[in-house]
CSV table of C-alpha atoms in Angstrom, one decimal:
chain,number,residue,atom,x,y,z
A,109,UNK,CA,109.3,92.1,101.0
A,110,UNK,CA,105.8,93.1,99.4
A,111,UNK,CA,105.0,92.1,96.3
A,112,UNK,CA,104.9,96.6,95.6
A,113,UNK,CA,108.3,96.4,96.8
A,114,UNK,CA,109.1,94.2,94.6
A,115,UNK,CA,107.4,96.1,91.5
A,116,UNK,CA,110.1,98.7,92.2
A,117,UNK,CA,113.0,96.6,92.4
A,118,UNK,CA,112.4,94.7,89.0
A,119,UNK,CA,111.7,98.4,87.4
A,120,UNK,CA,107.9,97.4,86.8
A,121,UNK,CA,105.0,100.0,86.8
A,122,UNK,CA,102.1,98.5,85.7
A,123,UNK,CA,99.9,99.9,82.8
A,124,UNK,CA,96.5,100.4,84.9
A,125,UNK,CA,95.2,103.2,87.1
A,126,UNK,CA,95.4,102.1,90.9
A,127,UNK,CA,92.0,100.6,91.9
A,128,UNK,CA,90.7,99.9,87.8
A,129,UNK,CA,90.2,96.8,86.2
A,130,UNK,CA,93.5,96.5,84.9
A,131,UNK,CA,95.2,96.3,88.5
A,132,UNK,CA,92.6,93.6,89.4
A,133,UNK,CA,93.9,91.7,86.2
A,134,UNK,CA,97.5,92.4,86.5
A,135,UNK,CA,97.4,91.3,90.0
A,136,UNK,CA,96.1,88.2,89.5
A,137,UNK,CA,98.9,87.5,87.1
A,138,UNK,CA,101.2,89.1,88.8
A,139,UNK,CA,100.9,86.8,91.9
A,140,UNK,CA,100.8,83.6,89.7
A,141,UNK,CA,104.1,84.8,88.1
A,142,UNK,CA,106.0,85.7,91.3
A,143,UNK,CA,105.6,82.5,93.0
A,144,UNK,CA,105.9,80.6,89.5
A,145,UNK,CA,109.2,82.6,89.5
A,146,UNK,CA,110.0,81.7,93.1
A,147,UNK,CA,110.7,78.1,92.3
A,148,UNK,CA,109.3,76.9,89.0
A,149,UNK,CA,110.3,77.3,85.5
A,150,UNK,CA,108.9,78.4,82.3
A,151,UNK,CA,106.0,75.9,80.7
A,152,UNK,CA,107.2,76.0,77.4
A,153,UNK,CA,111.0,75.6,75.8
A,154,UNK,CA,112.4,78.8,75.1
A,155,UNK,CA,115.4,79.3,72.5
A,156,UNK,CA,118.8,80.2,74.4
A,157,UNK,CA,118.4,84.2,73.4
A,158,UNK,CA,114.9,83.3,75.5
A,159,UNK,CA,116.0,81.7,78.1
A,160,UNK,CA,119.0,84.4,78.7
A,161,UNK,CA,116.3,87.3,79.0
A,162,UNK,CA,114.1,85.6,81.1
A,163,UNK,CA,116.5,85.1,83.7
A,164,UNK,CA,116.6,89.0,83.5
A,165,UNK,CA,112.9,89.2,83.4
A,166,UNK,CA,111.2,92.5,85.3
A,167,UNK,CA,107.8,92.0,87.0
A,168,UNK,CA,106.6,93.8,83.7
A,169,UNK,CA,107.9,90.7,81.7
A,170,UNK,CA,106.1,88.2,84.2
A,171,UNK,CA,102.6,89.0,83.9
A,172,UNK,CA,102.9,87.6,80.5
A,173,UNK,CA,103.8,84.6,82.7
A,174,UNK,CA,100.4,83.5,82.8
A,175,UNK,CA,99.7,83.9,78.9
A,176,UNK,CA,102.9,81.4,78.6
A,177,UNK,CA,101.6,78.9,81.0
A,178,UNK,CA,99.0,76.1,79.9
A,179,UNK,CA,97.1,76.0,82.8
A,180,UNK,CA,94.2,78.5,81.5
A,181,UNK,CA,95.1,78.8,78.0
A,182,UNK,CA,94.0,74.9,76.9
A,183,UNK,CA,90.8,75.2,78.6
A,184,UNK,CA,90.3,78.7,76.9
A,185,UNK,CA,89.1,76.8,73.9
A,186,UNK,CA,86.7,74.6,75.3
A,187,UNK,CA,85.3,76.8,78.0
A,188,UNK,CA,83.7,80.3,78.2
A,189,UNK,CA,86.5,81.8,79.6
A,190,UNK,CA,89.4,83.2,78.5
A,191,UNK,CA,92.8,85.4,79.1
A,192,UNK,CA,93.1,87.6,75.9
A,193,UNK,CA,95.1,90.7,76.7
A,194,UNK,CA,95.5,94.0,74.8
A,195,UNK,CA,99.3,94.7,73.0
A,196,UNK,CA,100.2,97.8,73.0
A,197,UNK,CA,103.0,98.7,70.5
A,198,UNK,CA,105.3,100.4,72.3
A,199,UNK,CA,106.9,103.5,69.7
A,200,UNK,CA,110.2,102.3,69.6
A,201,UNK,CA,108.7,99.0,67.8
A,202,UNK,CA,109.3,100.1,64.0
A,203,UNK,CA,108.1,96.6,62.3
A,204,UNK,CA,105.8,98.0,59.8
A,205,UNK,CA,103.8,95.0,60.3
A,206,UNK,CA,102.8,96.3,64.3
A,207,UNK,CA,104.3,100.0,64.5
A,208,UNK,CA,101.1,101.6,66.1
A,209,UNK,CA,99.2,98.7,66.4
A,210,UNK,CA,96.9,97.4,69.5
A,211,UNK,CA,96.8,93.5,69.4
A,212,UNK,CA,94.0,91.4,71.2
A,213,UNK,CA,96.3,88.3,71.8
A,214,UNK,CA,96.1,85.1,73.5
A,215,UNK,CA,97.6,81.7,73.3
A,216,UNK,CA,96.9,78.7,71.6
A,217,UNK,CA,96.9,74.8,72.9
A,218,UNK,CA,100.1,74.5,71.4
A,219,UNK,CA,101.7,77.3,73.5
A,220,UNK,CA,102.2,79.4,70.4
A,221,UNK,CA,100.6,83.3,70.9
A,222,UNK,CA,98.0,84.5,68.8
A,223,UNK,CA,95.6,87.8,67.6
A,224,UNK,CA,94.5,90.3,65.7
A,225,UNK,CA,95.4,93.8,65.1
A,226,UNK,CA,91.9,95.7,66.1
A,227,UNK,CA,92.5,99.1,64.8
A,228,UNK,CA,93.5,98.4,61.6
A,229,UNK,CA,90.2,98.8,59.4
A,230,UNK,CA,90.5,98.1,55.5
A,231,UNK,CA,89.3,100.3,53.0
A,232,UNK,CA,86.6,97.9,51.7
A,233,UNK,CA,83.6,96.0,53.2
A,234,UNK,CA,83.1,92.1,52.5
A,235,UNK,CA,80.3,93.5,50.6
A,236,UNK,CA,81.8,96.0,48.6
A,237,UNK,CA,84.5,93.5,47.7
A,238,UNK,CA,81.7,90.7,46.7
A,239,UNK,CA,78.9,92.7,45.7
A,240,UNK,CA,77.0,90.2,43.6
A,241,UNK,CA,77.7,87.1,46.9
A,242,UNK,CA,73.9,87.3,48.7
A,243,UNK,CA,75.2,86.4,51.9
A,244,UNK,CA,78.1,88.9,52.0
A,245,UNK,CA,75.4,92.0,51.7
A,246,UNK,CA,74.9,92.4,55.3
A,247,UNK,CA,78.5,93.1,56.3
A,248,UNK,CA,79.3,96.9,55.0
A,249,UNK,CA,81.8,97.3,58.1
A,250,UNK,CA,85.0,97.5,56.7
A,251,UNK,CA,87.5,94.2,56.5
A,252,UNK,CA,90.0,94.6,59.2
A,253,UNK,CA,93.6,93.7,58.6
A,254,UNK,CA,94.6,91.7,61.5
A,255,UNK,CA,98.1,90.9,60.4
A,256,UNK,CA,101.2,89.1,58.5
A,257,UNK,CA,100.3,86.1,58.7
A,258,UNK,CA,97.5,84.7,56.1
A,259,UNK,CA,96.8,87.8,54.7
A,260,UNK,CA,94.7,86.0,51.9
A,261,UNK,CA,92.8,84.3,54.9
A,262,UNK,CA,89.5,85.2,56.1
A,263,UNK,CA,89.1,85.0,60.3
A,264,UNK,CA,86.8,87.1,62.3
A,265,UNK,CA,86.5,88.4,66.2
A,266,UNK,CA,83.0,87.7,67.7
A,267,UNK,CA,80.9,88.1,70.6
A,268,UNK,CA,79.0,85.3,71.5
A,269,UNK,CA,77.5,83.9,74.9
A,270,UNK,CA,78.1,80.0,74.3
A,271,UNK,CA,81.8,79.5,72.5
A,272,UNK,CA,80.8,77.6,69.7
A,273,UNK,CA,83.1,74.4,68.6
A,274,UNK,CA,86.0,75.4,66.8
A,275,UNK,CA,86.1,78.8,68.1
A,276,UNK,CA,88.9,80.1,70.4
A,277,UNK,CA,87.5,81.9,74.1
A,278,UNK,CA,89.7,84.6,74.4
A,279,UNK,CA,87.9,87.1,76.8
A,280,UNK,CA,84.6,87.2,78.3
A,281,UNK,CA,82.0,86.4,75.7
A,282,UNK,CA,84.7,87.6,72.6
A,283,UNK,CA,86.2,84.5,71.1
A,284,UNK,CA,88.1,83.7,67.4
A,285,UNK,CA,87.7,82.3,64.7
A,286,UNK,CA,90.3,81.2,62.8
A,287,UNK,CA,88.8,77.7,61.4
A,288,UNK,CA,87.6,78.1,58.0
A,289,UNK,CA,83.9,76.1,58.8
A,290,UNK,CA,83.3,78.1,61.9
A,291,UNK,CA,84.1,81.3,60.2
A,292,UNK,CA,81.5,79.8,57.2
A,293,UNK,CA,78.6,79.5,59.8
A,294,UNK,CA,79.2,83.2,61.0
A,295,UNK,CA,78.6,84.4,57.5
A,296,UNK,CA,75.4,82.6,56.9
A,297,UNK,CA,74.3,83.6,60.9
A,298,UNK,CA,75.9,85.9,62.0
A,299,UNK,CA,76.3,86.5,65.8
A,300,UNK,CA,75.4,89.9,67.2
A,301,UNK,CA,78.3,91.3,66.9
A,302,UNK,CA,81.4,90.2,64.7
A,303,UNK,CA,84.2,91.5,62.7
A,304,UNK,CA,85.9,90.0,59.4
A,305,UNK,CA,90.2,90.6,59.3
A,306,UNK,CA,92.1,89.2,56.2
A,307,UNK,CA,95.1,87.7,58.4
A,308,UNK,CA,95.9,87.4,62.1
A,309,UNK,CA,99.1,87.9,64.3
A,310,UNK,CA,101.0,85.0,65.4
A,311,UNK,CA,104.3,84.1,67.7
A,312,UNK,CA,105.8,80.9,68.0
A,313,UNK,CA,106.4,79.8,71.5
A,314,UNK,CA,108.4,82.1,73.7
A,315,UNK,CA,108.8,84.6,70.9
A,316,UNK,CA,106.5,87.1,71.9
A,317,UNK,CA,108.5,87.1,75.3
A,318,UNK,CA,111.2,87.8,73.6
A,319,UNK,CA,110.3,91.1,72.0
A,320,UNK,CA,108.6,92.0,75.1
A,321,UNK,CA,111.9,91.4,77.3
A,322,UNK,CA,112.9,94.1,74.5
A,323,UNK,CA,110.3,96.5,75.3
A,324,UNK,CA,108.1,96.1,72.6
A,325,UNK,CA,104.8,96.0,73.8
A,326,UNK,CA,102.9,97.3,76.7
A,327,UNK,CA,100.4,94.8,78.0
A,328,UNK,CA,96.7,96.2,78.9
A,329,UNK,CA,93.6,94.4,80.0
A,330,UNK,CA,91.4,93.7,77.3
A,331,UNK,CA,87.8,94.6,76.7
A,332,UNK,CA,85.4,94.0,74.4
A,333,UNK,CA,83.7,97.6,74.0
A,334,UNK,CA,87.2,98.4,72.9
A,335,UNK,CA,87.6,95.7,70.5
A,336,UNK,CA,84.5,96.6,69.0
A,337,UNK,CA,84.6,100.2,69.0
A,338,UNK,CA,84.1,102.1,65.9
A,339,UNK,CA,86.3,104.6,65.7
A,340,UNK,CA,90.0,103.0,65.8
A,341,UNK,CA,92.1,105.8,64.7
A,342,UNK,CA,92.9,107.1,67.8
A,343,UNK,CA,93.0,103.9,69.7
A,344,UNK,CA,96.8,102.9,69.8
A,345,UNK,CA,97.4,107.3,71.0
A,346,UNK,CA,95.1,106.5,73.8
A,347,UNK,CA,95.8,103.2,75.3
A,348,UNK,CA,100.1,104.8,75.0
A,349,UNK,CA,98.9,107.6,77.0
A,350,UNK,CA,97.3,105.8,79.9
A,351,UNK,CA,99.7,103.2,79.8
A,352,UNK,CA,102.8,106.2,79.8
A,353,UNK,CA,100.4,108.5,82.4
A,354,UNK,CA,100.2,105.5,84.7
A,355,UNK,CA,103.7,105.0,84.4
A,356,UNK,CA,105.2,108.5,85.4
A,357,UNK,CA,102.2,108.7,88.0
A,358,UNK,CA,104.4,105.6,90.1
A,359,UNK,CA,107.9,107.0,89.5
């Protein structure tokens, strides 16, 4: 059986244009999850409600596989590398927390998921909100709102060619920040490109399976032009579309 056979037997259709990036990425994860799936189980301890869906899991389900597993996402904090993904919202998600939302999302050392909401920009700038703070002048982008969790928090998403220390790799040279001293040093020097959220995203260990066993999400390779794109309010329409497009295209 080939492993495109086997795409149409667990009801997957991937969420890339044959030949793109995205099939390049999927694949890889795709073949790490199948033979993990052949004979090995799950690197982190699901609830019973998890375990009962994975056992259902569609190919779809399994590329998140390799966001579960360790085996990349330890070293993606110590390393320049990293396997962030893109989460698309899927419309049926009505959480006002994520409806329309596009996550950048990877995992932690502890096996727990975590991002930020990229197309969710605030209606203030750092320095609008802290006029008379010196260093703050320099940031007049508006303060993204990157989720539920810490929303009194201040974390940022930054490009940078070396991950510094205490920052999280998540794909090529875009890592997090989500220690309070590194996110200090990127406001007195500032890499070339970085933006501030108030809050982040976060899943405890097999959750974020869970509510995509549910059809949640849509999962799309990430990139960094999109991450730091200016204009956001069309981004969760278009990343839908090619994901849905894609998706009738292999029916």
């Amino acid at each position: 059986m080939s492993l495109r056979d086997y795409y149409k037997i667990r009801g997957y259709l991937p969420s890339c244009s044959p030949g793109s990036a995205d099939t390049k990425f999927i694949l890889q994860r795709v073949l790490r999850a199948y033979f993990k799936m052949r004979g090995h189980v799950p690197s982190y301890s699901p609830n019973s409600e998890a375990i009962s869906l994975i056992l259902k899991w569609p190919l779809r389900l399994l590329l998140f596989a390799a966001l579960l597993g360790p085996a990349t996402m330890s070293s993606a904090q110590t390393v320049d590398t990293g396997n962030g993904v893109f989460l698309v919202a899927s419309p049926a998600l009505l959480d006002p927390n994520f409806r329309r939302s596009v996550v950048l999302v990877t995992q932690a050392a502890d096996g727990s998921s975590v991002g930020f909401i990229v197309n969710r920009p605030g209606q203030r700038s750092l320095a609008q909100i802290l006029p008379e703070h010196e260093v703050l002048k320099r940031f007049t982008e508006p303060l993204y709102l990157g989720g539920p969790v810490e929303t009194a928090g201040l974390f940022a998403v930054f490009r940078a060619s070396v991950n510094p220390p205490g920052a999280l790799r998540v794909i090529d040279d875009v890592s997090f920040a989500l220690d309070p001293a590194v996110v200090e040093r990127l406001l007195h020097a500032p890499p070339r490109r970085v933006r501030f959220f108030n809050g982040y995203a976060g899943w405890a260990p097999g959750q974020l399976a869970v509510e995509l066993a549910r059809g949640g999400w849509y999962l799309l390779n990430a990139d960094a032009n999109t991450v730091f794109r200016d204009d956001m309010d069309t981004l969760w329409e278009e990343l839908l579309l090619r994901a849905r497009a894609v998706t009738a295209s292999l029916r």
